[in-house]
XYZ file of C-alpha atoms in Angstrom:
324
model
C 24.474 68.739 -167.131
C 26.926 65.886 -166.712
C 24.808 62.820 -166.290
C 27.807 60.670 -165.750
C 28.541 62.204 -162.407
C 27.313 60.356 -159.302
C 26.707 62.988 -156.741
C 24.998 60.428 -154.424
C 28.161 58.363 -154.177
C 30.175 61.359 -153.253
C 28.182 61.986 -150.304
C 29.913 61.288 -146.998
C 29.116 57.828 -145.239
C 27.308 59.404 -142.419
C 24.682 61.297 -144.722
C 24.068 58.009 -146.913
C 23.573 56.382 -143.724
C 21.057 58.686 -142.655
C 19.314 58.446 -146.241
C 19.492 54.505 -145.774
C 17.745 54.550 -142.314
C 14.493 55.383 -144.029
C 14.349 52.069 -145.615
C 14.705 48.319 -144.440
C 18.068 47.019 -143.658
C 17.307 44.618 -146.532
C 17.120 47.510 -149.065
C 20.411 48.980 -147.546
C 22.107 45.910 -148.131
C 20.900 45.570 -151.829
C 22.660 48.907 -152.519
C 25.870 46.877 -152.255
C 25.430 45.686 -155.984
C 25.925 49.389 -157.165
C 29.747 49.907 -157.013
C 32.592 49.199 -155.161
C 32.110 52.491 -153.242
C 28.648 51.176 -151.814
C 29.710 47.432 -151.412
C 30.322 47.697 -147.547
C 28.381 51.007 -146.615
C 25.637 49.009 -145.224
C 27.892 47.393 -142.632
C 28.780 50.691 -140.660
C 25.099 51.805 -140.569
C 24.348 52.841 -137.079
C 20.511 52.704 -137.974
C 19.050 49.177 -138.175
C 15.534 48.675 -139.616
C 14.114 44.927 -139.446
C 10.652 43.891 -140.424
C 9.432 40.123 -140.515
C 6.637 41.162 -142.971
C 9.741 41.408 -145.526
C 9.925 37.807 -145.502
C 7.438 34.711 -146.221
C 8.391 33.003 -142.938
C 9.695 33.697 -139.536
C 12.572 31.077 -139.954
C 13.581 32.916 -143.352
C 13.536 36.222 -141.418
C 15.640 34.832 -138.609
C 18.238 33.682 -140.926
C 18.412 36.969 -142.390
C 18.791 38.579 -139.076
C 21.743 36.250 -138.119
C 23.229 36.952 -141.523
C 23.086 40.793 -141.106
C 24.476 40.653 -137.396
C 27.237 38.468 -138.288
C 28.616 40.484 -141.168
C 27.981 43.916 -139.769
C 31.243 46.158 -138.736
C 31.391 44.923 -135.093
C 33.262 47.895 -133.875
C 30.406 50.409 -135.188
C 27.893 51.392 -132.463
C 24.217 51.324 -133.119
C 22.195 54.612 -132.713
C 18.689 53.376 -133.349
C 16.857 49.964 -133.921
C 13.153 49.687 -135.625
C 11.991 46.090 -135.157
C 8.577 44.894 -136.514
C 7.668 41.467 -136.006
C 4.817 39.131 -135.375
C 4.620 36.280 -132.707
C 6.118 36.104 -129.447
C 8.745 38.267 -127.857
C 10.447 35.390 -126.729
C 11.366 34.358 -130.242
C 15.149 33.817 -130.806
C 15.603 36.705 -133.288
C 14.023 39.179 -131.078
C 16.434 38.283 -128.448
C 19.305 38.271 -130.809
C 18.416 41.701 -132.404
C 18.009 43.386 -128.793
C 20.974 41.619 -127.300
C 23.040 42.931 -130.136
C 21.796 46.442 -129.962
C 22.375 46.764 -126.130
C 25.870 45.174 -126.787
C 26.350 48.224 -129.097
C 25.227 51.056 -126.783
C 21.917 51.653 -128.694
C 19.976 54.834 -127.916
C 16.677 54.521 -129.561
C 14.476 51.748 -129.808
C 11.306 51.340 -131.631
C 9.313 47.893 -131.632
C 6.296 47.117 -133.128
C 4.583 43.766 -132.312
C 2.083 42.266 -134.787
C -0.152 40.461 -132.862
C -2.417 37.299 -133.670
C -3.325 36.766 -129.933
C -2.574 38.729 -126.771
C 1.045 38.205 -125.518
C 3.015 38.922 -122.288
C 5.792 41.215 -123.284
C 8.563 41.196 -120.576
C 10.053 44.596 -120.281
C 13.306 42.964 -118.938
C 14.228 42.364 -122.607
C 14.805 46.041 -122.799
C 17.167 46.097 -119.938
C 19.903 48.576 -121.066
C 22.372 51.513 -119.716
C 22.413 53.316 -122.945
C 18.658 53.180 -123.975
C 17.198 56.962 -124.318
C 14.248 56.686 -126.247
C 11.944 53.328 -126.160
C 8.658 53.103 -128.349
C 6.828 49.855 -127.953
C 3.444 49.515 -129.989
C 0.983 46.473 -130.317
C -0.724 46.110 -133.513
C -3.218 43.235 -134.553
C -1.490 41.400 -137.271
C -4.712 40.191 -139.183
C -5.887 43.646 -140.059
C -2.561 45.433 -139.311
C -4.463 47.850 -137.111
C -3.934 48.911 -133.469
C -5.367 46.400 -131.044
C -6.524 47.533 -127.443
C -4.914 45.499 -124.699
C -3.052 43.437 -126.858
C 0.414 43.362 -125.157
C 0.712 42.597 -121.619
C 3.750 44.263 -119.837
C 5.526 42.975 -116.649
C 7.285 45.691 -114.819
C 10.614 44.622 -113.902
C 13.282 46.723 -115.650
C 15.403 49.694 -114.537
C 16.662 52.240 -117.354
C 19.177 54.654 -116.052
C 19.517 56.819 -119.290
C 15.963 56.629 -120.561
C 14.505 60.101 -121.225
C 11.299 59.330 -123.705
C 8.955 56.298 -123.171
C 6.068 55.805 -125.733
C 3.662 52.834 -124.984
C 1.060 51.924 -127.355
C -1.980 49.334 -126.647
C -0.463 47.732 -123.475
C -1.928 46.299 -120.110
C 0.081 46.737 -117.156
C 0.273 43.373 -114.998
C 0.505 44.048 -111.311
C -2.016 43.188 -108.839
C -0.280 45.670 -106.524
C -1.450 49.176 -106.994
C 1.782 50.611 -105.901
C 4.023 48.486 -108.357
C 1.896 50.022 -111.328
C 4.199 53.015 -110.968
C 7.362 51.105 -110.825
C 8.144 51.214 -114.704
C 8.086 54.924 -114.365
C 9.726 55.469 -110.941
C 12.731 53.220 -112.120
C 13.220 55.518 -114.868
C 14.936 58.224 -112.883
C 15.684 60.604 -115.734
C 12.475 60.048 -117.491
C 11.351 63.345 -119.062
C 8.676 62.488 -121.881
C 5.783 59.807 -121.329
C 3.321 58.992 -123.699
C 0.618 56.566 -122.985
C -1.962 55.279 -125.788
C -4.720 52.747 -125.458
C -3.681 51.827 -121.849
C -5.011 49.829 -119.345
C -4.184 47.694 -116.212
C -5.348 44.689 -114.173
C -5.622 44.465 -110.510
C -7.081 47.999 -110.042
C -9.052 50.725 -111.470
C -6.621 53.230 -110.401
C -3.705 54.149 -112.731
C -1.023 56.204 -110.837
C 1.952 58.100 -112.447
C 4.212 59.539 -109.958
C 7.555 60.967 -111.241
C 9.854 63.717 -109.762
C 11.408 64.777 -113.252
C 8.501 64.241 -115.757
C 8.250 67.387 -117.863
C 5.854 66.188 -120.646
C 3.164 63.754 -120.389
C 0.555 62.479 -123.053
C -2.472 60.320 -122.254
C -4.684 58.901 -124.971
C -7.532 56.440 -124.441
C -7.479 54.942 -121.197
C -9.578 51.768 -121.490
C -12.688 50.445 -119.538
C -11.099 49.180 -116.462
C -9.355 52.565 -115.583
C -11.596 54.562 -113.595
C -9.052 57.246 -112.110
C -5.737 58.372 -113.250
C -3.571 59.942 -110.485
C -0.632 62.064 -111.596
C 1.921 63.516 -109.178
C 4.498 65.329 -111.194
C 6.145 68.540 -109.434
C 8.042 69.336 -112.668
C 5.482 68.372 -115.071
C 5.390 71.438 -117.935
C 3.038 69.997 -120.739
C 0.169 67.961 -120.225
C -2.094 66.472 -123.186
C -5.295 64.377 -122.434
C -7.232 62.893 -125.333
C -10.452 60.719 -125.159
C -9.752 59.669 -121.632
C -13.175 59.677 -120.267
C -12.342 59.026 -116.766
C -11.740 60.907 -113.464
C -8.216 62.764 -113.092
C -6.547 63.889 -110.077
C -3.564 66.010 -111.048
C -0.844 67.439 -108.782
C 1.248 69.485 -111.156
C 2.268 72.904 -109.711
C 4.416 74.049 -112.656
C 2.080 73.132 -115.472
C 2.637 75.586 -118.226
C 0.620 74.181 -121.163
C -2.581 71.929 -120.979
C -4.398 70.122 -123.938
C -7.786 68.474 -123.580
C -9.753 67.048 -126.247
C -12.669 64.419 -125.837
C -16.551 63.911 -126.289
C -17.083 64.618 -122.479
C -16.199 67.253 -120.367
C -13.041 66.342 -118.275
C -13.439 65.379 -114.405
C -10.668 66.980 -112.885
C -9.471 67.579 -109.347
C -6.318 69.473 -108.781
C -4.631 71.668 -106.170
C -4.210 74.429 -108.675
C -2.409 75.457 -111.885
C -0.700 78.476 -110.738
C 1.808 78.625 -113.497
C -0.615 77.767 -116.467
C 0.118 79.702 -119.481
C -1.678 78.088 -122.162
C -4.741 76.010 -122.505
C -6.562 74.479 -125.163
C -9.985 72.753 -124.396
C -12.104 70.915 -126.865
C -15.224 68.859 -126.090
C -17.026 67.785 -129.139
C -20.688 67.769 -128.848
C -20.991 68.047 -125.023
C -24.316 66.794 -123.617
C -26.339 69.483 -121.640
C -25.632 67.354 -118.706
C -21.880 68.227 -118.711
C -22.790 72.022 -118.692
C -22.036 72.438 -114.904
C -18.986 70.027 -115.238
C -17.428 72.204 -118.040
C -17.679 75.240 -115.700
C -16.095 73.661 -112.914
C -13.287 72.872 -115.335
C -12.969 76.361 -116.494
C -12.577 77.298 -112.860
C -9.570 75.202 -112.470
C -7.988 77.186 -115.157
C -8.845 80.739 -113.882
C -4.788 81.534 -113.873
C -4.415 80.791 -117.382
C -3.044 83.723 -119.787
C -4.155 82.126 -122.868
C -7.137 79.949 -123.363
C -8.721 78.284 -126.641
C -12.163 76.884 -126.409
C -14.140 75.101 -129.182
C -17.478 76.598 -130.228
C -19.554 73.889 -128.369
C -17.811 74.535 -125.059
C -19.008 78.304 -125.498
C -22.430 77.633 -126.372
C -22.837 75.197 -123.565
C -21.408 77.460 -120.853
C -23.454 80.562 -122.282
C -26.498 78.008 -121.729
C -25.333 77.650 -118.091
C -24.920 81.518 -117.319
C -28.566 82.111 -118.971
C -29.900 79.671 -116.455
C -28.181 81.205 -113.718
C -29.376 84.798 -114.611
């Protein structure tokens, strides 16, 4: 083998960009010292990955952001941005990165907030006509772990192109119940919605109403959410994990349903007439949940393929023995 051949440098720019996209932009810039072939490759990357954790101070990080954006090829659009930062969302470098991304027609945006304290995060910062995928996550900075209710969201934006929305550790800030669905109803083309460790202020009922929603995942609703209402006529796939609250679901075209938790799901529905597959797992259900488990299974009487964990089977058999 001829070890002098540089096969990596012979790859097309698009493939090199994709390889570098898995590393922070700081590392991509570092490749510019390799050879003349690599000197300006980073300037046309459509993937930007910024993290304030790569710097000792936020002013140093802010200076770096200015350096990168001012030297990047301004004619190249931005496909995706990953931004991890600590502090407030109103910081200048946050706005600079977001404004630059939106002015270059960004399609995917993944933001991780490293929080020292709870903050309000105005979703209006993400106002965009090109954005298709948005992920927002709050993480406790001290221990680098996800923090419940750490990020407070104000519902004010309209996203025309958004199809996928993932929100992690957020509290919806609105006193009027109807407005709590605003962030979803203003996304006319929303297909995929994931809410993890979420809560709300002003009501104990959380409503999700959307005519185009196809896939919905709900994980860990917090203490102040007592009821989750879902009205989604086009919903096909529903996943519920560790949401120990009452669910009122209207999804006549539901095809796949997965539930995992430590208590039986409290479910009200007008019927899942199109349901083909259901996977129900209740870990260590108390005997008091036995009748509730039976009621849940009755809602699934039209299902074609049903998967149950052993504990559910044992609990259900216990109820049947009592009836006999």
